[in-house]
Every structure is written in structure tokens, then in C-alpha cells.
């Protein structure tokens, strides 16, 4: 049991600020490409290291992720030499406070493939994943041999006790090793805790309960082969779940045809209303050009249900004949501008934490990109050798 969650044997903590743009601003490949092509953008940034095949030089040379990795390894070595200092056998108590919540936890290494004596996984996925994204992340992770960002894992129970324990540890450590504010106004504070009884007691407490993936299902899946994942284990105290919407594009369907097809499928569709997400699960607000439609979601399957799954299987696949796994349906994070060629934006309510836990208890996973937990740990403050 003890080996599945462990200290970072060799790591690098940032001396001042993470070099380059705030990498956690970028989720979609198109936005990464745009950021790396911006005037003054340099190849020696964490964003370029994480996406080596999306730099202007790599794109000009026609490099894919594997052929671009040697350049990324050289760039990572330079970054560590210029902007980081080496540490060993540490865990990192970590605090985030911002406008979108607060989290207090511990950065450490986790084996995502480990199972307990009962045969159940210690780290449990909450969402399905895109196989192509997992393959790309796995290639970068194995090619670099270094984790540059952390997944966020939450205990299945006992979150308040974990928060209290980490608060006590931080109080005994004094001023943080690193303290910075990201582009979203969140304050990130990181402490380093080396070998000794306090570290042993903290790790023992972290190993007591299974962990659910709050953020980073793709990173967890990508790290399974290496059996080593950098993770922030946190129970809050102020985690929030934001919505992730859906965009229909390339279908050629206008608002009138969408309404007709959904009504023909027996769905309750209302015209008009505010072009904003529903306040609670059970409905989806569809914005198509100037038109706004509200669709009441039917029960899709027995037991707990997640709106994203109903939208994908009933509204999109069954009623429209559109493959929800294909390019015509993509996620859209709250606050992001929809693509100019969008046929419609499907606005969904945030998934309540109780529904997530119910899905987990039923032994199921949510659809891909259903929950947006905040606040997230900032990439690049602590790197971990794998």
C-alpha cells in the first residue's frame, strides 16, 4: 500500500516565475498554436515544452509530437538550469485562493495503476477520455521523463480532515517556498516538506482513502504506463465545479431544423428565453444564431444521470444523427468564445458534486469534459522527474 503514493524523489522548484505565458490558460490546440505564434513568444517556455509539435518552428518543419520531442528535451534542460533549483525527496503542501474557489492539498507522486487488497484502483477516473489526447500526452510525458503539470485528485471521503491536517503542516513550515499570482488573480503558495516524521505522517494520511480524478483524467490515463503521476491531492475547502458546454459545428443544421428534429424525437422544446446556462440540471439552453431554444432533458437510463450524457446520446446522436465522438461536437469551457462557424452552442448547468459521487458509487463514469473543477494547481511551479 505504501508505494502507490510517495514523495518526489527528484524535482525542480521554480526560483521566481514560470517562464512564458500562463500555460493553464490554454486548453484547445488552436489556442496553444496561436499563443506560441504570438510576437515575442520564445521556444524556451513551458508551453512550448508541453506542446513541442505546435511551435512555429515545428509546424514549419512538419514535425509531429515524437519527432519534436528531442527539441523539447533540450528546451526543458535550459529552463531547469535558468529558472529552477533542484530538490529531492519532498512533498509539497500547496494552497490556492482565488475568485473561483480555494484548495489546500499536497503535491506528490501517485501510481495511477495501483490497486488495493480488494482489487479496486486507488485512483479512480470520473470521466471518459479522448484516446487521441491520451496518446499525445503519453508521448510527451514519456519523451520528457518529467511531469510539468499536476492532475487534481480528491478523496472519496474525509476531505475536511485532510484540509485540517494540511493546514497544521503549513502552519509549522512558516513562509512558503514559492508564492505567485496567476493571470486569473489566484494566489498560489507552495511549501517543501522533506524526509522525516511529519512527511511520513502526511503521506500515511493521504493513503487512507481512494482518490477521484477532479481534473486531469487524460493526464492520469497517459501516466498509467509509467505508473507515475504528479498530482495535487486536495479536499478543498472551497472547490467549485463550473460548466463545460457543447458546440455543434459542420452539421449544416439551422435553428428551425434543430427544433423540428428534437420535437420529432418527442423532446419538450420551448422557444425564447435568456441565452445563458440553466440554473440547475435537467435542461439545456441552445443558442443558434439569434434563436434561443430550451430543451427539457428526458431520463436516459436508470440511476443517476448526467446532462452531458443525455445531450450527447439523445439530442445529438439519436435525434440529429450526429456522432458525439466525431468532430461535429466539441466541448466549450464557460467564458470561452464559441467558434465563428458554430451551428449552435448547447449551454449546460454545472454538474453537482453529489451527482458526480453518485455516478462514481454506481461504478460508472461521466462523459468526457463534463466537469470543470476550480481552482487548479498552476503548472510549472514544481517539476517532477519520473
Coordinates of C-alpha atoms in Angstrom, one line a residue:
X1 CA 0.0 0.0 0.0
X2 CA 2.8 2.4 0.8
X3 CA 4.3 2.7 -2.6
X4 CA 1.3 3.9 -4.5
X5 CA 1.6 7.5 -3.1
X6 CA 5.1 8.8 -2.5
X7 CA 7.5 11.8 -2.3
X8 CA 9.0 13.4 -5.4
X9 CA 12.5 11.8 -5.4
X10 CA 14.0 14.4 -7.8
X11 CA 12.2 17.6 -8.6
X12 CA 12.8 21.3 -9.5
X13 CA 11.1 24.2 -7.8
X14 CA 10.8 27.5 -9.7
X15 CA 13.0 30.3 -8.5
X16 CA 10.8 33.2 -9.4
X17 CA 8.1 33.0 -12.1
X18 CA 7.2 30.2 -14.5
X19 CA 8.8 31.1 -17.9
X20 CA 6.5 32.1 -20.7
X21 CA 2.7 32.5 -20.8
X22 CA 0.4 31.1 -18.2
X23 CA 0.1 27.6 -19.6
X24 CA -3.1 26.8 -17.7
X25 CA -5.0 29.4 -19.8
X26 CA -4.8 27.1 -22.9
X27 CA -6.9 24.0 -23.4
X28 CA -7.5 23.7 -27.1
X29 CA -4.7 23.0 -29.6
X30 CA -5.8 26.0 -31.7
X31 CA -5.3 28.4 -28.7
X32 CA -1.9 26.9 -28.0
X33 CA -0.8 27.4 -31.6
X34 CA -1.9 31.0 -31.5
X35 CA -0.1 31.7 -28.2
X36 CA 3.1 30.1 -29.4
X37 CA 3.0 32.1 -32.7
X38 CA 2.5 35.4 -30.9
X39 CA 5.1 38.1 -31.4
X40 CA 7.9 37.7 -28.9
X41 CA 7.0 34.2 -27.9
X42 CA 10.0 32.0 -27.3
X43 CA 10.6 28.3 -27.8
X44 CA 12.1 28.1 -24.3
X45 CA 8.8 28.3 -22.4
X46 CA 6.9 25.7 -20.5
X47 CA 4.1 26.0 -23.1
X48 CA 6.5 25.1 -25.9
X49 CA 7.9 22.2 -23.9
X50 CA 4.4 20.8 -23.3
X51 CA 3.4 21.2 -26.9
X52 CA 6.6 20.9 -28.9
X53 CA 4.9 20.0 -32.2
X54 CA 2.8 23.2 -32.0
X55 CA 5.6 25.7 -32.1
X56 CA 6.0 27.7 -35.3
X57 CA 9.4 26.0 -36.0
X58 CA 7.9 22.5 -35.6
X59 CA 4.9 23.3 -37.7
X60 CA 7.1 24.7 -40.5
X61 CA 9.3 21.6 -40.4
X62 CA 6.3 19.3 -40.4
X63 CA 7.3 17.7 -37.1
X64 CA 4.9 15.5 -35.2
X65 CA 4.9 15.1 -31.4
X66 CA 7.5 12.3 -31.4
X67 CA 9.9 14.0 -33.8
X68 CA 9.6 17.3 -32.0
X69 CA 10.4 15.8 -28.5
X70 CA 14.2 16.0 -28.8
X71 CA 14.0 19.8 -29.2
X72 CA 11.6 19.9 -26.2
X73 CA 14.1 17.9 -24.0
X74 CA 16.8 20.4 -24.8
X75 CA 14.5 23.3 -24.1
X76 CA 13.4 21.7 -20.8
X77 CA 17.0 21.3 -19.7
X78 CA 17.6 25.0 -20.4
X79 CA 14.5 26.0 -18.5
X80 CA 15.5 24.0 -15.4
X81 CA 19.1 25.4 -15.5
X82 CA 17.9 29.0 -15.8
X83 CA 14.7 29.1 -13.8
X84 CA 14.6 26.3 -11.3
X85 CA 16.6 24.7 -8.4
X86 CA 16.8 21.0 -7.7
X87 CA 15.1 19.4 -4.7
X88 CA 14.9 15.8 -3.6
X89 CA 12.6 13.5 -1.5
X90 CA 10.0 16.2 -1.0
X91 CA 6.2 16.5 -0.9
X92 CA 4.8 20.0 -1.4
X93 CA 1.9 21.3 0.7
X94 CA 0.1 23.7 -1.6
X95 CA -2.6 26.4 -1.3
X96 CA -4.7 28.2 -3.9
X97 CA -7.0 31.1 -3.2
X98 CA -8.9 32.9 -5.9
X99 CA -12.1 34.2 -7.3
X100 CA -13.1 30.7 -8.3
X101 CA -12.6 28.9 -5.0
X102 CA -9.8 27.7 -2.7
X103 CA -7.9 24.5 -2.3
X104 CA -5.4 23.2 0.2
X105 CA -3.6 20.0 -0.5
X106 CA -0.3 18.2 -1.2
X107 CA 1.7 17.8 -4.4
X108 CA 3.2 14.3 -4.6
X109 CA 3.7 11.4 -6.9
X110 CA 0.9 8.8 -7.3
X111 CA 0.8 5.5 -9.1
X112 CA -2.4 5.7 -11.2
X113 CA -2.4 2.0 -11.9
X114 CA -2.1 0.8 -8.3
X115 CA -4.8 -1.3 -6.8
X116 CA -5.7 -2.2 -3.2
X117 CA -6.0 -5.5 -1.5
X118 CA -9.6 -5.6 -2.7
X119 CA -8.5 -5.3 -6.3
X120 CA -10.0 -1.8 -6.6
X121 CA -8.0 1.1 -8.0
X122 CA -6.7 3.7 -5.6
X123 CA -7.1 6.4 -8.3
X124 CA -10.5 6.3 -10.0
X125 CA -11.4 8.1 -13.2
X126 CA -14.6 10.2 -13.2
X127 CA -14.9 10.9 -16.9
X128 CA -14.3 9.1 -20.2
X129 CA -11.4 10.3 -22.3
X130 CA -10.4 11.1 -25.8
X131 CA -7.9 8.3 -26.9
X132 CA -6.0 10.7 -29.2
X133 CA -5.4 13.2 -26.4
X134 CA -4.2 10.4 -24.1
X135 CA -1.8 9.1 -26.7
X136 CA -0.4 12.6 -27.3
X137 CA 0.0 13.3 -23.6
X138 CA 1.6 9.9 -23.0
X139 CA 4.1 10.6 -25.8
X140 CA 5.1 13.9 -24.2
X141 CA 5.3 12.5 -20.7
X142 CA 7.5 9.5 -21.6
X143 CA 9.6 11.6 -24.0
X144 CA 10.4 14.3 -21.4
X145 CA 10.6 11.9 -18.5
X146 CA 9.4 14.9 -16.4
X147 CA 5.9 15.9 -15.2
X148 CA 5.4 19.7 -15.7
X149 CA 1.7 19.9 -14.6
X150 CA -0.3 18.1 -11.9
X151 CA -3.7 16.4 -12.0
X152 CA -6.1 17.2 -9.2
X153 CA -7.4 14.3 -7.1
X154 CA -10.0 14.5 -4.4
X155 CA -10.6 11.9 -1.6
X156 CA -13.8 10.0 -1.9
X157 CA -14.5 10.9 1.7
X158 CA -12.8 12.8 4.5
X159 CA -11.9 16.0 2.6
X160 CA -12.4 18.2 5.7
X161 CA -10.0 16.1 7.7
X162 CA -7.3 16.3 5.0
X163 CA -7.7 20.1 4.8
X164 CA -7.3 20.4 8.6
X165 CA -4.2 18.2 8.5
X166 CA -2.5 20.2 5.7
X167 CA -3.4 23.5 7.5
X168 CA -1.5 22.3 10.5
X169 CA 1.5 21.2 8.5
X170 CA 1.7 24.5 6.7
X171 CA 1.5 26.5 9.9
X172 CA 4.6 24.6 11.1
X173 CA 6.6 25.4 8.0
X174 CA 6.4 29.2 8.1
X175 CA 6.7 31.2 4.9
X176 CA 6.1 29.4 1.6
X177 CA 8.9 28.4 -0.6
X178 CA 7.1 29.9 -3.6
X179 CA 4.3 32.4 -3.8
X180 CA 2.9 33.8 -7.0
X181 CA -0.3 35.2 -8.6
X182 CA -1.5 33.8 -11.9
X183 CA -3.3 35.6 -14.7
X184 CA -6.7 34.9 -13.2
X185 CA -5.8 36.5 -9.9
X186 CA -5.3 33.3 -8.0
X187 CA -2.7 33.2 -5.3
X188 CA -0.6 30.0 -5.3
X189 CA 1.6 29.2 -2.3
X190 CA 3.9 26.2 -2.1
X191 CA 5.9 24.7 0.7
X192 CA 8.5 21.9 0.6
X193 CA 8.5 19.2 3.2
X194 CA 11.5 16.8 3.3
X195 CA 12.0 13.4 4.8
X196 CA 11.1 12.9 8.5
X197 CA 8.2 12.1 10.7
X198 CA 5.9 15.0 9.5
X199 CA 6.3 13.8 5.9
X200 CA 5.7 10.2 6.9
X201 CA 2.5 11.1 8.8
X202 CA 1.2 13.3 6.0
X203 CA 1.7 10.6 3.4
X204 CA 0.1 7.9 5.6
X205 CA -3.0 10.1 5.9
X206 CA -3.1 10.6 2.1
X207 CA -3.0 6.9 1.5
X208 CA -6.1 6.1 3.6
X209 CA -8.8 6.7 1.0
X210 CA -9.4 6.2 -2.7
X211 CA -8.9 9.3 -4.8
X212 CA -11.2 10.5 -7.5
X213 CA -9.9 12.5 -10.5
X214 CA -11.3 16.0 -10.3
X215 CA -9.1 17.4 -13.0
X216 CA -6.8 15.6 -15.4
X217 CA -8.5 12.4 -16.5
X218 CA -6.4 12.5 -19.6
X219 CA -3.2 13.1 -17.7
X220 CA -4.0 10.2 -15.4
X221 CA -4.6 7.8 -18.3
X222 CA -1.5 9.0 -20.0
X223 CA 0.6 8.3 -16.9
X224 CA -0.7 4.8 -16.3
X225 CA 2.0 3.1 -18.4
X226 CA 4.8 4.8 -16.4
X227 CA 2.9 4.3 -13.2
X228 CA 4.0 7.8 -12.0
X229 CA 1.8 10.9 -11.9
X230 CA 2.3 14.3 -10.4
X231 CA -0.9 15.1 -8.5
X232 CA -2.4 17.6 -6.1
X233 CA -4.4 15.7 -3.6
X234 CA -6.9 18.1 -2.0
X235 CA -10.2 18.1 -0.2
X236 CA -11.0 21.8 -0.7
X237 CA -12.1 23.6 1.4
X238 CA -13.7 25.7 -1.5
X239 CA -13.6 23.6 -4.7
X240 CA -16.1 24.6 -7.2
X241 CA -17.5 22.8 -10.3
X242 CA -18.1 25.0 -13.4
X243 CA -19.9 24.1 -16.6
X244 CA -18.5 22.8 -19.8
X245 CA -20.8 23.3 -22.7
X246 CA -21.0 21.7 -26.1
X247 CA -20.7 23.2 -29.6
X248 CA -22.3 21.8 -32.8
X249 CA -20.4 22.6 -35.9
X250 CA -20.3 21.4 -39.5
X251 CA -23.7 19.9 -39.4
X252 CA -25.5 22.5 -41.6
X253 CA -28.4 22.5 -39.3
X254 CA -30.1 25.8 -38.5
X255 CA -32.3 26.6 -35.5
X256 CA -35.6 25.7 -37.3
X257 CA -34.3 22.3 -38.3
X258 CA -32.8 21.6 -34.9
X259 CA -36.2 22.4 -33.3
X260 CA -38.1 20.3 -35.7
X261 CA -35.8 17.2 -35.2
X262 CA -35.9 17.5 -31.5
X263 CA -39.7 17.8 -31.4
X264 CA -40.0 14.8 -33.8
X265 CA -37.9 12.8 -31.3
X266 CA -40.5 13.6 -28.7
X267 CA -38.5 16.2 -26.8
X268 CA -40.0 19.2 -25.0
X269 CA -38.7 22.3 -26.8
X270 CA -39.5 25.9 -25.8
X271 CA -38.6 28.9 -27.9
X272 CA -37.1 32.1 -26.4
X273 CA -35.6 32.9 -23.1
X274 CA -32.2 34.1 -21.9
X275 CA -29.1 32.9 -23.7
X276 CA -27.4 31.7 -20.6
X277 CA -26.8 28.3 -18.9
X278 CA -29.6 26.7 -16.9
X279 CA -29.5 27.3 -13.2
X280 CA -29.9 23.6 -12.5
X281 CA -29.5 20.3 -14.3
X282 CA -32.4 18.9 -16.3
X283 CA -32.5 21.4 -19.2
X284 CA -30.2 22.6 -22.0
X285 CA -30.3 26.1 -23.5
X286 CA -29.4 26.1 -27.2
X287 CA -28.2 29.3 -28.8
X288 CA -28.3 29.1 -32.6
X289 CA -27.6 32.4 -34.3
X290 CA -30.3 34.8 -32.9
X291 CA -32.6 31.9 -31.8
X292 CA -32.7 30.5 -28.3
X293 CA -34.3 27.2 -27.5
X294 CA -34.7 25.4 -24.2
X295 CA -34.9 21.6 -24.3
X296 CA -36.1 19.6 -21.3
X297 CA -33.9 16.6 -20.9
X298 CA -35.6 13.2 -20.6
X299 CA -34.4 10.3 -18.3
X300 CA -31.9 8.5 -20.4
X301 CA -31.0 5.5 -18.2
X302 CA -31.8 4.1 -14.7
X303 CA -30.0 5.6 -11.8
X304 CA -28.1 8.9 -11.6
X305 CA -27.8 10.8 -14.9
X306 CA -25.5 13.5 -16.1
X307 CA -26.9 16.1 -18.6
X308 CA -23.9 15.9 -20.9
X309 CA -24.6 12.2 -21.5
X310 CA -28.3 12.8 -22.3
X311 CA -27.4 15.6 -24.7
X312 CA -24.8 13.5 -26.5
X313 CA -26.8 10.3 -26.8
X314 CA -30.4 11.6 -27.1
X315 CA -30.3 15.1 -28.6
X316 CA -27.2 14.7 -30.8
X317 CA -26.9 11.1 -31.7
X318 CA -30.4 9.8 -31.8
X319 CA -32.3 13.0 -32.8
X320 CA -29.7 14.6 -35.2
X321 CA -27.8 11.5 -36.4
X322 CA -24.5 13.2 -35.4
X323 CA -21.7 11.1 -34.0
X324 CA -21.0 12.6 -30.5
X325 CA -17.4 11.2 -30.7
X326 CA -16.8 12.9 -34.1
X327 CA -15.6 16.4 -35.0
X328 CA -19.0 17.9 -35.1
X329 CA -19.5 18.0 -31.3
X330 CA -16.8 19.6 -29.2
X331 CA -16.6 20.9 -25.6
X332 CA -16.7 24.6 -24.8
X333 CA -15.4 25.9 -21.5
X334 CA -17.5 28.5 -19.8
X335 CA -16.4 32.0 -20.7
X336 CA -14.8 31.0 -23.9
X337 CA -16.0 32.4 -27.2
X338 CA -17.6 29.8 -29.5
X339 CA -16.0 29.3 -32.9
X340 CA -17.3 31.5 -35.7
X341 CA -18.6 28.6 -37.7
X342 CA -20.6 27.1 -34.8
X343 CA -24.1 25.9 -35.8
X344 CA -25.3 26.0 -32.2
X345 CA -24.0 26.3 -28.7
X346 CA -25.6 23.9 -26.1
X347 CA -25.3 25.5 -22.7
X348 CA -25.4 23.1 -19.7
X349 CA -25.7 23.5 -16.0
X350 CA -22.7 22.6 -13.8
X351 CA -22.7 19.0 -12.6
X352 CA -23.4 19.0 -8.8
X353 CA -20.8 17.2 -6.7
X354 CA -23.4 14.9 -5.3
X355 CA -24.2 13.7 -8.8
X356 CA -20.6 13.1 -9.6
X357 CA -20.3 11.0 -6.4
X358 CA -23.5 9.1 -7.2
X359 CA -22.1 8.2 -10.7
X360 CA -18.9 7.0 -9.0
X361 CA -20.8 5.0 -6.4
X362 CA -22.8 3.3 -9.3
X363 CA -19.5 2.2 -10.9
X364 CA -19.9 4.5 -13.9
X365 CA -18.0 7.4 -15.5
X366 CA -19.3 10.7 -16.7
X367 CA -19.0 11.8 -20.4
X368 CA -15.7 13.5 -21.4
X369 CA -15.3 17.1 -20.4
X370 CA -18.3 17.3 -18.1
X371 CA -16.9 19.0 -15.1
X372 CA -14.5 22.0 -14.7
X373 CA -13.1 21.9 -11.1
X374 CA -11.5 25.1 -9.8
X375 CA -9.2 26.3 -8.6
X376 CA -6.5 24.2 -10.3
X377 CA -2.8 23.9 -9.4
X378 CA -0.6 26.1 -11.5
X379 CA 1.7 24.2 -14.0
X380 CA 5.4 24.7 -13.7
X381 CA 5.8 25.7 -10.1
X382 CA 7.2 22.2 -9.3
X383 CA 8.5 19.8 -11.8
X384 CA 8.9 16.1 -11.0
X385 CA 11.4 13.6 -12.6
X386 CA 9.6 10.4 -13.5

